[in-house]
Amino acid sequence: MSFGKCRFCDSPLEHTFADLGMSPVSNAFLKREQLNLKEPFYPLHAYVCGACLLVQLEQFESPDAIFNDEYAYFSSFSDSWLKHAKEYVDEMIRRFGFDPSSFVVEIASNDGYLLQYFVEKKIPVLGVEPSANVAEAARKKGVDTLVKFFGVNTAKELAAKGRKADLLLGNNVLAHVPDLNDFVAGMKILLKPGGVITMEFPHLLRLMRENQFDTIYHEHFSYFSFLTVEKVFARHGLTLFDVQPLSTHGGSLRIFAKHAEDRSNAITNAVIALLAEERGANLDKLATYDEFAEKVRITKRKLLQFLIQAKEGGKSVAAYGAPAKGNTLLNYCGVRTDFIDYAVDRSPHKQGMFLPGTHIPIFKPEHIFETKPDYLLILPWNLKEEIVQQMSGIRTWGGTEVAVIA
Ligand SMILES: [Zn+2]
């Protein structure tokens, strides 16, 4: 039973979607000298609102504490993400005809990984980014950036200066905002008449269908179906007129919104079809969400069964990857070095560190070839194909089997 209220409609939160126990913040990797210090754990309990069906975490700490610069993430370090950004920019220009007289605003613009491609086309941009050091990296790329959290106040300040947006976008920010209504109300204020909003976020339908409960972590406050996100936007005078499925983050949506009073941009068949698909999957019924809680517990038992069998048979197990989702899974299941000897990760920032909570050490991928474990458990399941290929060398010594539990 929660003491919280729905961040959208204010109803009391009474229904559990997934209770993952107590967990450290997922990206709080530890150095060796931190292993003997106390480590903060917070409840990781997702609820579904019985009234509006928004899946959400209770707020448990101020966002400043989570999103401090220590955890700053530079988007430009990922090639596939840059490619995704460039394709998006080309598509928006082609479809909506943005040109040097247009104005593009990105919320949570990070290091300018996306806006730089509008700058290349001489289209004026503004990034809004709360983290000062990533904003500085954006400015170096020539991307004008305001260091602020976005909401009604920031939107009003910009609108008062005549800086309303023809295109207002945000990738992987909607799910992360604690005050959802203030955020969406701010977008309504900042959008020019006739302007377009696009937002990308992981799709709850995919999370539920594919049992991706390990994508639940503290930084991620809301988990949207298309049905609920449409309700949220409608309440603030915005209409969703198109939607595209994306493969990012295990399955995301890109939604397109306009002012409710805007007669341009007719509602596409994709909108009608997705609403029908979600109703077909019973996402409009509370019971569907109640069932998910049991699926999560079944997965925990399956993983433990696999690990117990492996260890009783005298086998060794290593983990591939140290993503945030791996930390959710391992902490929820209580799996430490008693089951998993070590993890490997390609990121040099993680090598030599320890996983939060479980204190499993992280090595370079080559460590696998030196130690030849009996099992390799893949934690970032969304990259499974890629990793199986990279690790194809392990087949040459015959022993190691690749395991993915879902
Ligand atoms: Zn609600």
XYZ file of C-alpha atoms and ligand atoms in Angstrom:
407
model
C 0.000 0.000 0.000
C 1.412 3.312 -1.072
C 1.028 6.680 0.560
C 1.390 8.364 -2.798
C -0.956 9.890 -5.314
C -1.025 9.547 -9.082
C 1.302 12.078 -10.696
C -1.293 12.680 -13.393
C -4.796 12.528 -11.868
C -4.052 12.688 -8.117
C -5.971 9.501 -7.235
C -4.429 7.375 -4.441
C -2.010 4.699 -5.692
C -3.369 1.357 -4.469
C -2.421 -1.234 -7.098
C 1.013 -2.807 -7.465
C 2.405 -3.241 -10.969
C 5.850 -4.536 -9.955
C 7.382 -4.524 -6.480
C 11.127 -4.892 -6.950
C 12.033 -4.324 -3.298
C 14.801 -1.985 -2.189
C 17.423 -1.053 -4.749
C 20.307 1.398 -5.106
C 20.132 4.038 -7.859
C 20.964 1.964 -10.916
C 23.886 3.970 -12.284
C 25.645 4.430 -8.935
C 28.652 2.215 -9.779
C 31.145 1.896 -6.939
C 34.903 2.253 -6.740
C 36.846 -0.305 -4.721
C 37.354 2.132 -1.832
C 33.575 2.703 -1.583
C 32.754 -0.960 -0.980
C 32.954 -0.667 2.798
C 30.837 2.485 2.994
C 27.099 2.612 3.492
C 25.091 2.620 0.311
C 21.641 4.215 -0.085
C 18.800 1.884 -1.131
C 15.368 3.167 -2.145
C 12.046 1.411 -2.728
C 11.615 0.341 -6.344
C 7.906 -0.232 -6.479
C 5.835 0.548 -9.566
C 2.118 1.172 -9.144
C -0.695 1.449 -11.631
C -3.275 4.157 -10.972
C -6.720 2.580 -10.653
C -8.357 5.666 -12.178
C -6.193 6.624 -15.208
C -4.000 3.457 -15.511
C -0.735 5.391 -15.576
C 2.068 3.070 -14.424
C 4.469 4.995 -12.202
C 6.940 5.030 -9.346
C 6.262 7.024 -6.251
C 8.554 9.973 -5.955
C 11.070 9.201 -3.240
C 13.866 11.736 -3.630
C 14.352 15.077 -5.333
C 15.399 14.748 -8.973
C 18.448 16.932 -8.267
C 19.893 14.153 -6.174
C 19.487 11.596 -8.964
C 20.407 13.752 -11.900
C 23.474 15.369 -10.441
C 26.470 15.773 -12.686
C 28.114 12.636 -11.423
C 25.595 10.635 -13.437
C 25.710 12.908 -16.468
C 25.480 10.909 -19.617
C 26.877 12.188 -22.879
C 24.574 11.108 -25.698
C 27.205 11.655 -28.380
C 29.207 8.657 -27.128
C 26.788 6.292 -28.890
C 27.088 5.981 -32.692
C 23.695 4.346 -33.135
C 22.038 7.116 -31.131
C 23.666 9.801 -33.311
C 22.437 8.044 -36.433
C 18.929 7.884 -34.951
C 19.116 11.660 -34.281
C 20.294 12.540 -37.781
C 17.580 10.454 -39.422
C 14.995 12.130 -37.219
C 16.156 15.620 -38.249
C 16.053 14.752 -41.974
C 12.586 13.237 -41.602
C 11.169 16.260 -39.732
C 12.525 18.707 -42.320
C 11.146 16.622 -45.178
C 7.727 16.151 -43.616
C 7.025 19.555 -42.068
C 9.192 21.804 -44.227
C 11.225 23.421 -41.435
C 13.671 26.033 -42.773
C 15.895 28.884 -41.469
C 12.766 30.848 -40.493
C 11.657 28.054 -38.129
C 12.608 27.635 -34.472
C 13.343 24.255 -32.890
C 13.466 23.644 -29.125
C 14.634 20.391 -27.577
C 13.921 19.584 -23.944
C 16.724 17.605 -22.249
C 18.929 18.404 -25.222
C 21.960 16.786 -23.594
C 25.249 17.612 -25.349
C 23.566 18.843 -28.542
C 23.755 15.354 -30.117
C 20.541 16.068 -32.083
C 20.199 19.829 -32.420
C 23.625 19.977 -34.116
C 21.985 18.516 -37.244
C 19.415 21.349 -37.350
C 22.286 23.843 -36.868
C 23.992 22.279 -39.924
C 20.843 23.172 -41.925
C 20.950 26.761 -40.574
C 17.725 26.236 -38.624
C 17.751 28.190 -35.305
C 17.634 26.012 -32.186
C 17.534 26.193 -28.420
C 18.354 23.328 -26.080
C 16.945 23.196 -22.554
C 19.169 21.018 -20.390
C 19.403 20.821 -16.574
C 22.927 19.435 -16.381
C 25.495 22.256 -16.618
C 28.469 20.237 -17.847
C 26.646 18.526 -20.716
C 25.123 21.893 -21.677
C 28.646 23.271 -21.905
C 29.553 20.485 -24.353
C 26.504 21.472 -26.458
C 27.559 25.132 -26.587
C 30.945 24.055 -27.903
C 29.105 22.473 -30.836
C 27.338 25.788 -31.508
C 24.069 24.643 -29.941
C 22.515 27.475 -27.916
C 21.553 25.906 -24.564
C 19.637 27.105 -21.513
C 20.582 25.357 -18.251
C 17.165 24.734 -16.664
C 14.581 22.108 -15.810
C 11.628 22.423 -18.177
C 8.113 23.230 -16.968
C 5.500 25.995 -16.965
C 7.909 28.618 -15.557
C 10.630 28.043 -18.149
C 8.020 27.924 -20.943
C 6.490 31.238 -19.820
C 9.905 32.920 -19.697
C 10.692 31.816 -23.232
C 7.230 32.634 -24.600
C 7.469 36.129 -23.078
C 10.673 36.651 -25.093
C 8.887 35.586 -28.294
C 10.726 32.276 -28.403
C 7.834 29.887 -29.111
C 8.689 26.709 -30.998
C 7.657 25.439 -34.431
C 9.072 22.081 -33.405
C 9.299 21.101 -29.745
C 10.906 17.762 -29.066
C 12.059 15.562 -26.238
C 13.642 12.124 -26.418
C 13.577 9.982 -23.305
C 12.554 12.833 -21.042
C 8.760 12.442 -20.655
C 9.192 9.218 -18.671
C 11.739 10.928 -16.415
C 9.816 14.028 -15.306
C 8.540 14.015 -11.738
C 5.884 16.708 -12.303
C 4.216 15.379 -15.436
C 1.367 17.930 -15.561
C 3.697 20.904 -15.166
C 5.883 19.529 -17.959
C 3.067 18.945 -20.481
C 1.382 22.262 -19.570
C 4.727 23.941 -20.294
C 4.830 22.375 -23.769
C 1.352 23.743 -24.518
C 2.612 27.237 -23.603
C 5.833 27.019 -25.616
C 4.294 25.573 -28.816
C 3.560 28.081 -31.602
C 0.090 27.934 -33.225
C 0.518 25.334 -35.983
C 3.619 23.905 -34.277
C 4.483 20.242 -33.774
C 5.625 18.342 -30.665
C 7.418 14.987 -30.844
C 8.325 12.877 -27.826
C 9.965 9.465 -27.562
C 9.631 7.085 -24.632
C 9.669 3.313 -23.989
C 6.317 1.711 -24.806
C 4.501 0.056 -21.901
C 2.856 -2.479 -24.233
C 6.299 -3.833 -25.145
C 7.459 -3.790 -21.525
C 4.438 -5.897 -20.549
C 4.426 -8.227 -23.542
C 8.129 -8.950 -23.303
C 8.303 -8.899 -19.516
C 10.940 -6.134 -19.523
C 10.416 -5.318 -15.853
C 14.139 -4.706 -15.487
C 13.646 -1.422 -17.401
C 11.981 -0.156 -14.206
C 14.466 1.980 -12.314
C 14.412 5.023 -10.089
C 15.208 7.648 -12.710
C 12.241 6.467 -14.733
C 9.050 7.761 -13.089
C 6.295 7.006 -15.651
C 5.640 4.067 -18.021
C 3.247 5.043 -20.787
C 0.788 3.205 -22.924
C -0.460 5.178 -25.914
C -3.890 5.193 -24.255
C -2.621 7.004 -21.138
C -0.267 9.386 -22.895
C -3.155 10.475 -25.124
C -5.211 11.274 -21.993
C -2.327 13.251 -20.465
C -1.846 15.384 -23.583
C -5.594 15.884 -24.113
C -5.979 17.271 -20.594
C -3.490 20.006 -21.517
C -5.126 20.930 -24.821
C -2.836 18.862 -27.062
C -3.936 16.245 -29.608
C -1.822 13.271 -30.728
C -2.037 13.075 -34.527
C 0.576 10.453 -35.383
C 2.692 7.753 -33.779
C 5.656 5.653 -34.920
C 7.002 2.516 -33.261
C 10.794 2.601 -32.712
C 13.207 -0.175 -31.839
C 15.146 1.906 -29.256
C 15.201 0.846 -25.584
C 13.478 -2.483 -26.201
C 10.600 -0.815 -28.071
C 9.658 2.850 -27.911
C 7.037 5.176 -29.346
C 7.532 8.505 -31.085
C 4.347 10.512 -30.664
C 3.387 13.633 -32.648
C 1.195 16.277 -30.992
C -0.405 19.578 -32.011
C -2.686 22.152 -30.390
C -6.187 20.676 -29.991
C -7.572 23.684 -31.888
C -5.123 23.205 -34.811
C -6.962 21.895 -37.910
C -3.820 20.970 -39.878
C -2.152 17.531 -39.629
C -5.076 15.085 -39.753
C -5.052 12.152 -37.333
C -3.333 9.204 -39.028
C -4.390 5.578 -39.245
C -1.380 4.689 -37.091
C -3.078 6.434 -34.151
C -6.353 4.570 -34.654
C -4.543 1.245 -35.123
C -2.365 1.576 -32.008
C -5.298 2.534 -29.795
C -7.126 -0.550 -31.090
C -4.064 -2.753 -30.533
C -3.702 -1.597 -26.911
C -7.393 -2.151 -26.224
C -7.019 -5.590 -27.819
C -4.207 -6.280 -25.322
C -6.577 -5.145 -22.524
C -4.382 -2.222 -21.502
C -7.602 -0.353 -20.718
C -8.381 -2.865 -17.915
C -6.876 -2.793 -14.432
C -6.798 -6.617 -14.150
C -4.173 -6.817 -16.929
C -1.761 -4.794 -14.805
C -2.460 -6.877 -11.690
C -1.432 -10.017 -13.613
C 1.894 -8.496 -14.556
C 3.043 -8.477 -10.899
C 2.966 -12.310 -10.888
C 4.927 -12.537 -14.153
C 7.727 -10.593 -12.482
C 7.860 -13.008 -9.546
C 7.913 -16.001 -11.933
C 10.947 -14.564 -13.719
C 12.782 -14.182 -10.415
C 12.147 -17.825 -9.566
C 13.293 -18.910 -13.049
C 16.554 -16.991 -12.786
C 17.244 -18.335 -9.289
C 16.418 -21.881 -10.403
C 18.903 -21.582 -13.262
C 21.610 -20.159 -11.009
C 21.078 -22.659 -8.194
C 21.237 -25.567 -10.640
C 24.381 -24.186 -12.227
C 26.127 -23.707 -8.890
C 25.058 -27.095 -7.494
C 26.507 -28.634 -10.632
C 29.815 -26.906 -9.867
C 29.542 -24.504 -12.824
C 30.783 -20.928 -13.012
C 28.635 -18.029 -14.217
C 29.669 -14.602 -15.512
C 27.429 -11.749 -16.673
C 27.771 -9.788 -19.880
C 27.053 -6.076 -19.615
C 26.505 -3.727 -16.697
C 23.456 -1.740 -17.830
C 20.983 -0.077 -15.474
C 18.497 -2.845 -16.227
C 20.986 -5.486 -15.078
C 21.218 -3.781 -11.718
C 17.441 -3.806 -11.315
C 17.347 -7.541 -12.048
C 20.292 -8.571 -9.855
C 19.212 -6.504 -6.860
C 15.614 -7.692 -7.136
C 16.750 -11.315 -7.267
C 19.407 -10.901 -4.551
C 22.106 -12.270 -6.846
C 25.653 -11.392 -5.783
C 29.111 -12.929 -6.202
C 27.728 -16.053 -4.566
C 26.173 -16.773 -7.981
C 27.917 -14.544 -10.502
C 31.701 -14.273 -10.382
C 31.962 -11.057 -12.346
C 30.440 -8.935 -15.103
C 32.134 -7.564 -18.217
C 31.307 -4.332 -20.013
C 32.767 -2.553 -23.029
C 32.552 0.879 -21.395
C 35.946 1.885 -19.966
C 34.077 4.035 -17.397
C 32.613 0.903 -15.838
C 35.649 -1.394 -15.987
C 37.373 -1.666 -12.602
C 34.173 -0.561 -10.838
C 31.581 -2.645 -8.953
C 27.851 -3.018 -9.577
C 25.719 -1.013 -7.106
C 24.133 -3.115 -4.389
C 25.451 -6.489 -5.515
C 29.155 -5.427 -5.575
C 29.897 -7.706 -8.532
C 33.232 -6.595 -10.077
C 33.286 -5.348 -13.693
C 36.064 -6.334 -16.115
C 36.850 -5.897 -19.813
C 35.102 -8.362 -22.164
C 38.474 -10.119 -22.740
C 38.226 -11.431 -19.183
C 35.661 -13.957 -20.463
C 38.256 -15.473 -22.776
C 40.829 -15.679 -19.985
C 38.535 -17.322 -17.428
C 36.224 -19.380 -19.684
C 33.111 -19.504 -17.464
C 30.551 -22.294 -17.989
C 27.676 -19.844 -18.423
C 27.463 -16.295 -19.688
C 24.307 -14.483 -18.588
C 23.433 -11.589 -20.892
C 21.995 -8.642 -18.959
C 21.271 -6.110 -21.758
C 18.855 -8.509 -23.536
C 18.021 -5.772 -26.057
C 21.555 -6.230 -27.482
C 21.475 -10.027 -27.341
C 22.044 -10.685 -31.064
C 24.950 -8.244 -31.200
C 26.600 -9.702 -28.089
C 26.171 -13.315 -29.159
C 27.991 -12.370 -32.346
C 30.784 -10.468 -30.567
C 31.230 -13.367 -28.201
C 31.134 -16.038 -30.903
C 34.754 -16.865 -30.002
C 33.576 -18.545 -26.812
C 32.204 -21.401 -28.882
C 35.735 -22.404 -29.811
C 36.481 -23.769 -26.350
C 33.083 -25.422 -26.305
C 32.173 -24.938 -22.676
C 30.313 -21.672 -22.347
C 26.589 -21.477 -22.865
C 24.838 -18.182 -23.331
C 21.782 -17.656 -21.136
C 19.110 -14.978 -21.278
C 16.299 -15.182 -18.750
C 13.027 -13.434 -19.619
Zn -4.137 8.491 -12.265
